[in-house]
Every structure is written in structure tokens, then in C-alpha cells.
JSON list of C-alpha atoms in Angstrom, two decimals:
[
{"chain": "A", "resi": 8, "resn": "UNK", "atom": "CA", "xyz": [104.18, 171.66, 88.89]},
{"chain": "A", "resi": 9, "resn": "UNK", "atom": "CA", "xyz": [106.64, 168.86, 87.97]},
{"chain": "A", "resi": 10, "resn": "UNK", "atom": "CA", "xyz": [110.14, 169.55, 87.49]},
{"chain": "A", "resi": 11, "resn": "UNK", "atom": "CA", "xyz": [111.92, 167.86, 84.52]},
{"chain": "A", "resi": 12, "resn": "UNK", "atom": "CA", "xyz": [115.61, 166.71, 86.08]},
{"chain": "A", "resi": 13, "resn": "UNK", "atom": "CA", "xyz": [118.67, 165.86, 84.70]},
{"chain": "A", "resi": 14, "resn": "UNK", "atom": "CA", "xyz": [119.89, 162.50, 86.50]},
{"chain": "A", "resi": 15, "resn": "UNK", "atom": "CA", "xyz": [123.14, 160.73, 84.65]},
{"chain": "A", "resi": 16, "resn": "UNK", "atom": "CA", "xyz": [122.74, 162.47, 81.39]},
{"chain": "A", "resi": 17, "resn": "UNK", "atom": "CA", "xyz": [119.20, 161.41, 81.52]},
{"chain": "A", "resi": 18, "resn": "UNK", "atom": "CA", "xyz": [116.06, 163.27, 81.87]},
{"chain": "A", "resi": 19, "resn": "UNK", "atom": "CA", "xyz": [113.27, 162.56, 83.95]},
{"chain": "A", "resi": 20, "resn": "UNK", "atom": "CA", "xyz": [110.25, 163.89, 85.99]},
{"chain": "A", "resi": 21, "resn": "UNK", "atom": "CA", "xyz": [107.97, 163.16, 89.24]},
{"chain": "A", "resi": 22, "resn": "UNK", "atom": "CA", "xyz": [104.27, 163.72, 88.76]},
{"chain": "A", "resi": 23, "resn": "UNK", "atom": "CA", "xyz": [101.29, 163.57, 91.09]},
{"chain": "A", "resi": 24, "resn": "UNK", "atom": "CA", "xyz": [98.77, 160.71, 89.41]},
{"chain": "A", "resi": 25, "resn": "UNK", "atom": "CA", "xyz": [96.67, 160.11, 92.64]},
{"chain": "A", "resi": 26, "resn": "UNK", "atom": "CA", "xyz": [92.80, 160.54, 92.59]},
{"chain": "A", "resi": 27, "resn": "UNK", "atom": "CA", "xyz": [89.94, 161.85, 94.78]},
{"chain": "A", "resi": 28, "resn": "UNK", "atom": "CA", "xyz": [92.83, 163.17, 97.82]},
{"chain": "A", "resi": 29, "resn": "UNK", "atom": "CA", "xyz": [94.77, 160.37, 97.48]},
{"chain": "A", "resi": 30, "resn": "UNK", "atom": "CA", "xyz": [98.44, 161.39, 96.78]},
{"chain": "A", "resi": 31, "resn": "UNK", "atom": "CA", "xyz": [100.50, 159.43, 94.47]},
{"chain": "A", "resi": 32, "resn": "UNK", "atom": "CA", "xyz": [103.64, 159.93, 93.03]},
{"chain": "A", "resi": 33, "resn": "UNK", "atom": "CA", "xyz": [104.75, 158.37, 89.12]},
{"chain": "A", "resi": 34, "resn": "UNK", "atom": "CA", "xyz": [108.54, 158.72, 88.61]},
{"chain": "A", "resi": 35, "resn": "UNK", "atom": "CA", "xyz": [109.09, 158.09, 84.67]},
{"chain": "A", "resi": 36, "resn": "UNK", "atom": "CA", "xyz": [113.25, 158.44, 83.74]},
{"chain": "A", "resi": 37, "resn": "UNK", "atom": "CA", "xyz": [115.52, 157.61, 80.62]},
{"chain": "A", "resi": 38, "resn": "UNK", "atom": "CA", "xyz": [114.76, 160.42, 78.33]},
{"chain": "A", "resi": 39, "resn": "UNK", "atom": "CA", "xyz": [117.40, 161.11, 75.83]},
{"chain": "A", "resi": 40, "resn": "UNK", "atom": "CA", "xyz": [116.16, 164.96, 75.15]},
{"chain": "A", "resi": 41, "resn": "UNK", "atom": "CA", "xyz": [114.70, 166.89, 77.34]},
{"chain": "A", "resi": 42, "resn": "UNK", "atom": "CA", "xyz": [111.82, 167.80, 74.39]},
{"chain": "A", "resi": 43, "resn": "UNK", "atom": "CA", "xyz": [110.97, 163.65, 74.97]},
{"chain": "A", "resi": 44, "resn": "UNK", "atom": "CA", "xyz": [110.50, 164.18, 78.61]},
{"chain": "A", "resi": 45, "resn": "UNK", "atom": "CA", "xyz": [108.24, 167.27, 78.32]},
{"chain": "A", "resi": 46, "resn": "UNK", "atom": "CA", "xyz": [105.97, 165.68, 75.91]},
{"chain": "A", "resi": 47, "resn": "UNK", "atom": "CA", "xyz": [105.50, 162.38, 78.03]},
{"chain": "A", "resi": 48, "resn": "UNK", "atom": "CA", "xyz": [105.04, 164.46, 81.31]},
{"chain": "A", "resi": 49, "resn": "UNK", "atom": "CA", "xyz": [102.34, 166.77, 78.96]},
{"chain": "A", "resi": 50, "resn": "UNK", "atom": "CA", "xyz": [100.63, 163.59, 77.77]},
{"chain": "A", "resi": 51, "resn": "UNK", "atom": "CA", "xyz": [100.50, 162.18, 81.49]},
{"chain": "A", "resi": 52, "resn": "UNK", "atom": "CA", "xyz": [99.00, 165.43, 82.59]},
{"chain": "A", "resi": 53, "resn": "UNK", "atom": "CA", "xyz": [96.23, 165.88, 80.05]},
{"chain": "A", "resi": 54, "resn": "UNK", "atom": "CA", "xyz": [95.83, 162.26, 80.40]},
{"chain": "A", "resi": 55, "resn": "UNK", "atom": "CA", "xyz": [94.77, 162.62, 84.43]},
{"chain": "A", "resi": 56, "resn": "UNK", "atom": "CA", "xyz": [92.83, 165.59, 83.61]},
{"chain": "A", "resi": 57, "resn": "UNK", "atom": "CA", "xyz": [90.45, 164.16, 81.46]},
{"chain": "A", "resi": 58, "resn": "UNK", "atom": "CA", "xyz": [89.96, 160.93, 83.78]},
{"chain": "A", "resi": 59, "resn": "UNK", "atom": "CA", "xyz": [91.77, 158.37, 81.54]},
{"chain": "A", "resi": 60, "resn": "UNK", "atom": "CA", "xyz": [94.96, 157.95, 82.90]},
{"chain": "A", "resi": 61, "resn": "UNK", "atom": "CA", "xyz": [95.87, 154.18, 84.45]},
{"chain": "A", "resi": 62, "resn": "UNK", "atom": "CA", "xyz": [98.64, 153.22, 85.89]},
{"chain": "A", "resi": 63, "resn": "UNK", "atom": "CA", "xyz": [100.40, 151.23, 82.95]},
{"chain": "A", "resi": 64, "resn": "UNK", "atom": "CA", "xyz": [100.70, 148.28, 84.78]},
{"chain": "A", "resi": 65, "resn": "UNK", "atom": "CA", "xyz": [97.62, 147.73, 86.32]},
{"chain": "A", "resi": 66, "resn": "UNK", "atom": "CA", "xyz": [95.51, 148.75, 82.70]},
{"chain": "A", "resi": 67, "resn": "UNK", "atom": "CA", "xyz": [93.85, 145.46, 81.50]},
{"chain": "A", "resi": 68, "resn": "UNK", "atom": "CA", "xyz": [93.03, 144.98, 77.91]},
{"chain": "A", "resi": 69, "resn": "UNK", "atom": "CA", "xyz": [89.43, 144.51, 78.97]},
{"chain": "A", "resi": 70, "resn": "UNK", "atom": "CA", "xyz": [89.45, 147.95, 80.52]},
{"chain": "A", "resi": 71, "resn": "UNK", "atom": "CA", "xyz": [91.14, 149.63, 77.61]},
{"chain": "A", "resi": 72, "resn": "UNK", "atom": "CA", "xyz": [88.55, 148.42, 75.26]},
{"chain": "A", "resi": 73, "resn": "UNK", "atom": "CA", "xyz": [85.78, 149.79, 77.65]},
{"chain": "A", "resi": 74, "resn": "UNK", "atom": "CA", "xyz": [87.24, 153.15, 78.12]},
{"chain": "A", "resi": 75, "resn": "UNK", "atom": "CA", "xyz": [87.88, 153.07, 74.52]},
{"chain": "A", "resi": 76, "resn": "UNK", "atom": "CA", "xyz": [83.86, 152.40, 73.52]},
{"chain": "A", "resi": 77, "resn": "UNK", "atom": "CA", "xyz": [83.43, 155.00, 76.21]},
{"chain": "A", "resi": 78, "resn": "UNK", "atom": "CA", "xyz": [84.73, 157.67, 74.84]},
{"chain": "A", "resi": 79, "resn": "UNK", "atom": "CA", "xyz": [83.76, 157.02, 71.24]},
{"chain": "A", "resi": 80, "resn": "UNK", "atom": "CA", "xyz": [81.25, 159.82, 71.02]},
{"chain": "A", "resi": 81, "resn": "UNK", "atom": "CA", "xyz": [80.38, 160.13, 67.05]},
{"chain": "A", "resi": 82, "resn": "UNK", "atom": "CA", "xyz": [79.64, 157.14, 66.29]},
{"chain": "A", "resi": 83, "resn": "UNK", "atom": "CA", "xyz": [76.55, 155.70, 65.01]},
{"chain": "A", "resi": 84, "resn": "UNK", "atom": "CA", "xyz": [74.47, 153.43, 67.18]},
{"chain": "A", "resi": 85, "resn": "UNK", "atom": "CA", "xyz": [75.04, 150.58, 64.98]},
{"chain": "A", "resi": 86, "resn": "UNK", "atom": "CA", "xyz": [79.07, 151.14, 64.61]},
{"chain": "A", "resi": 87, "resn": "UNK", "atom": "CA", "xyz": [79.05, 150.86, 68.11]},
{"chain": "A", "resi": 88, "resn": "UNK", "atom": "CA", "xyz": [76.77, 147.85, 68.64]},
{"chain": "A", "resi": 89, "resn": "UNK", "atom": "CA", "xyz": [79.44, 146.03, 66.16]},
{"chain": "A", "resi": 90, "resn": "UNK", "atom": "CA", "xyz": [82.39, 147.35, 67.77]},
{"chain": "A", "resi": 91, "resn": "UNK", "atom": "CA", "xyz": [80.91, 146.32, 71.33]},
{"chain": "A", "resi": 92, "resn": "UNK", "atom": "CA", "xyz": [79.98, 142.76, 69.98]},
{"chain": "A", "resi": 93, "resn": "UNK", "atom": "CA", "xyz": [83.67, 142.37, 68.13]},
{"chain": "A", "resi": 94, "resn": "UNK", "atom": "CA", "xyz": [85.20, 143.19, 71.32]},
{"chain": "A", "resi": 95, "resn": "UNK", "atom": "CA", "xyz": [82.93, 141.23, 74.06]},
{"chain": "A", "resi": 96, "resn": "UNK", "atom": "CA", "xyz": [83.26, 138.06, 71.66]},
{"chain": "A", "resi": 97, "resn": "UNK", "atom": "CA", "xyz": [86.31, 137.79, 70.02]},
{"chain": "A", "resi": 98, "resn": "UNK", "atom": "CA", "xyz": [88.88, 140.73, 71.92]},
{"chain": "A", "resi": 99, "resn": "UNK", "atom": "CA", "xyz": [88.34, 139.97, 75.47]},
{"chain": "A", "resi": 100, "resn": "UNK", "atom": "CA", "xyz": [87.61, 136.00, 75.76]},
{"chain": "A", "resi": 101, "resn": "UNK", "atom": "CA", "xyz": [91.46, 135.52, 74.39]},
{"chain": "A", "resi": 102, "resn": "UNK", "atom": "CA", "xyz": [93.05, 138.72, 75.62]},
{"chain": "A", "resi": 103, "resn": "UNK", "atom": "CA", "xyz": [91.13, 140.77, 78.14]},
{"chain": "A", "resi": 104, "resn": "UNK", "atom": "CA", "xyz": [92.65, 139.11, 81.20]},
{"chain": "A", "resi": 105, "resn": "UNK", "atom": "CA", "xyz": [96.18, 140.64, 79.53]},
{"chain": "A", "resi": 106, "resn": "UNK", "atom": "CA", "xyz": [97.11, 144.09, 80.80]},
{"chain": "A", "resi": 107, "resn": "UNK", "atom": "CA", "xyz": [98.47, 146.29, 78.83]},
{"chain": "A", "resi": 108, "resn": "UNK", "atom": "CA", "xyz": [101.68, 146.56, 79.46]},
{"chain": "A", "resi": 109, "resn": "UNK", "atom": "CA", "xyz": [102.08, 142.27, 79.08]},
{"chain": "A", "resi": 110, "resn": "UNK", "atom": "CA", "xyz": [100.42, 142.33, 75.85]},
{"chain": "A", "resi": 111, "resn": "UNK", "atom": "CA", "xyz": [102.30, 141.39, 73.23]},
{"chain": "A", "resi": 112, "resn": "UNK", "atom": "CA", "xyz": [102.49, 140.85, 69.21]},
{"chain": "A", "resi": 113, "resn": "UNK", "atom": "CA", "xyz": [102.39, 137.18, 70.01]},
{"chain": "A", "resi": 114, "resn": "UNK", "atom": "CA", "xyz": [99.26, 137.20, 71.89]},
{"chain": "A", "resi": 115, "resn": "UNK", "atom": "CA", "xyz": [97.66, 138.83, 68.62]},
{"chain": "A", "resi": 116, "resn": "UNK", "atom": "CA", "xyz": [99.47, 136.48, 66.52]},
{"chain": "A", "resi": 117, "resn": "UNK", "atom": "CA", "xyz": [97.85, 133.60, 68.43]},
{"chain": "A", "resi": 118, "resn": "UNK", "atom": "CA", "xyz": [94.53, 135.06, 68.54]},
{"chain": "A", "resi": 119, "resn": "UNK", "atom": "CA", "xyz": [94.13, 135.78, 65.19]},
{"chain": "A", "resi": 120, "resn": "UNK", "atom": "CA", "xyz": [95.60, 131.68, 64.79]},
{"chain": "A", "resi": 121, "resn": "UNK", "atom": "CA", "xyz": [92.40, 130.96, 66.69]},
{"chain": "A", "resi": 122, "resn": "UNK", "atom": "CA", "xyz": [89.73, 132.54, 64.19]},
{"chain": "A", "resi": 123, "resn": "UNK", "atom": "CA", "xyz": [91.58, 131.33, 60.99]},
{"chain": "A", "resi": 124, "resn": "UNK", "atom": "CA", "xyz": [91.20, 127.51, 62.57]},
{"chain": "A", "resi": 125, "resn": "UNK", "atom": "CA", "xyz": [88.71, 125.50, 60.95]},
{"chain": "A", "resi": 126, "resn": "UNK", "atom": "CA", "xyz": [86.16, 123.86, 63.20]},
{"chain": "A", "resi": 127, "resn": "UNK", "atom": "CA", "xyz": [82.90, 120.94, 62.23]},
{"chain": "A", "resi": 128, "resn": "UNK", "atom": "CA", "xyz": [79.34, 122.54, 62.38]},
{"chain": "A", "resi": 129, "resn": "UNK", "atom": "CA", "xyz": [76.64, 120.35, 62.19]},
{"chain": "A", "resi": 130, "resn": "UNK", "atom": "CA", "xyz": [73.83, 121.32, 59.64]},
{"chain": "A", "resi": 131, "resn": "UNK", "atom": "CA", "xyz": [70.43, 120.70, 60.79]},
{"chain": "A", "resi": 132, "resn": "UNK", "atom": "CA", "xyz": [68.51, 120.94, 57.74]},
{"chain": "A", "resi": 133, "resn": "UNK", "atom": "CA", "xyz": [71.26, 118.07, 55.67]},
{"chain": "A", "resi": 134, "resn": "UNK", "atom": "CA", "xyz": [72.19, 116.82, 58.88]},
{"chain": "A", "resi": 135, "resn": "UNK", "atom": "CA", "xyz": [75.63, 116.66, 57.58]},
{"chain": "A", "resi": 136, "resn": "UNK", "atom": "CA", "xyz": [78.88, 118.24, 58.82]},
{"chain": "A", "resi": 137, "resn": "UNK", "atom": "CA", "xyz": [80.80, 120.90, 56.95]},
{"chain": "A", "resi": 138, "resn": "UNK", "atom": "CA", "xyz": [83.89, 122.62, 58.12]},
{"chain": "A", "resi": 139, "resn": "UNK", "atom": "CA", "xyz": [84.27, 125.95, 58.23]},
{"chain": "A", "resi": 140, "resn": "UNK", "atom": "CA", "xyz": [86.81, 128.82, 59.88]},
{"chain": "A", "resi": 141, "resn": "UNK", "atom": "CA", "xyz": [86.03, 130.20, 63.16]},
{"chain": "A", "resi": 142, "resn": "UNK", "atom": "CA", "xyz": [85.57, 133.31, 61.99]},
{"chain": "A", "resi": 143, "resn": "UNK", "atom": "CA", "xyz": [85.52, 134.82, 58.35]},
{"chain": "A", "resi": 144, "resn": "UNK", "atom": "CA", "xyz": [87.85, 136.94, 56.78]},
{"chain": "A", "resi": 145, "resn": "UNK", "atom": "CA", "xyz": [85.69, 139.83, 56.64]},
{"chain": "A", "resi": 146, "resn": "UNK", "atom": "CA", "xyz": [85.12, 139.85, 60.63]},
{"chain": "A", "resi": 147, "resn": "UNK", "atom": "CA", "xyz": [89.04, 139.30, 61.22]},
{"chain": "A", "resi": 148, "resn": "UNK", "atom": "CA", "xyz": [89.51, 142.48, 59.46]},
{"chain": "A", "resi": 149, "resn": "UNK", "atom": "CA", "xyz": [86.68, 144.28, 61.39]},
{"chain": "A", "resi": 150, "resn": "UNK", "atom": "CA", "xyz": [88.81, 143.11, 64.56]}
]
């Protein structure tokens, strides 16, 4: 069991994240309470014990999403068939390559730039070009 340590007024803990055998060792520091270090060490515990801890770092938006649509259990098959198709098209293609840790409020900002820009379609019926926004408002708040 991990021991929660006082190190220059600061708490901290060591915790065994490895998988299948393989020891491996997560040293999280620069708790102001002790209460703050507990919880983090409880979340990172429950977290490995029901299968969905990553290693910060290494946690790409891409994977988030899927472990996220994973473990969506009451949802109806047609929520889900929207979620999957938000996420595949829109999410991923501008930030899935991101991991978690590197994403930030600008990468949002810039994807949410994208759908609002205005792009030519060609209509076949008129054959005649209109302009219209990436993607509509109603879909950018779905996202």
C-alpha cells in the first residue's frame, strides 16, 4: 500500500501502475494538504482497478474518446452512433494525434475556427455555387 510522504512541506506518494507482472512505479508530488494527496492517490488506484488508467503522457485524444464510447453503457444505439460519427469526423481528424496532456484551449479554439469557416459547394441540380459553413451550429454544439 502506498505511503503518502511529507518531502519539503510537500506531500506526495509512490504507486505501483504497471500491468499484467510488469512493475511500474508513478511518483506524483506537490500537494499542499495531505487530504489533496489522498484523493489523487484514491483516484489513481480505482482508476488501475477498473482498467482505465494511462499514463498521462502517453494518453492520446484519440484513445480518450475510444475508452470514453467504451464505457458509455446506457446509451441508446442511436446516441452512440452520433457520438461515434461526431468524434471519428470532426474530434479526431483535428485533434486525435494530441495527447492529453498537450491539449490545450487553443487547439479547441482553432478547431471550432475550422467548422465556423465558410467553404463553396457546388449544387448539382442549379449547377451553381453557394457558400456555406463547414459545419452548422447545431452540430458544433453536439461536439
Amino acid at each position: 500500500m502506498p505511503v503518502i510522504k511529507k518531502v519539503n512541506g510537500l506531500y506526495g506518494f509512490v504507486v505501483d501502475v504497471g500491468t499484467k507482472g510488469k512493475r511500474k512505479q508513478k511518483r506524483v508530488s506537490g500537494f499542499k494538504k495531505k487530504s489533496d494527496a489522498e484523493k489523487a492517490l484514491a483516484e489513481i488506484i480505482a482508476a488501475k482497478h477498473s482498467g482505465t488508467y494511462h499514463e498521462p503522457s502517453k494518453l492520446t485524444v484519440k484513445d480518450y474518446f475510444n475508452d470514453w464510447l467504451l464505457n458509455k453503457r446506457n446509451l441508446k444505439n442511436t446516441t452512440f452512433t452520433v457520438y461515434k460519427s461526431l468524434i471519428e469526423k470532426h474530434i479526431i481528424p483535428e485533434v486525435g494525434h494530441l495527447s492529453m496532456v498537450d491539449l490545450k484551449e487553443q487547439h479547441i479554439q482553432k478547431m471550432f475556427r475550422k467548422f465556423d469557416e465558410v467553404i463553396p459547394k457546388e449544387r448539382k441540380l442549379k449547377k451553381e455555387i453557394i457558400y456555406e459553413k463547414r459545419l452548422s451550429n447545431k452540430t458544433q454544439s453536439a461536439i
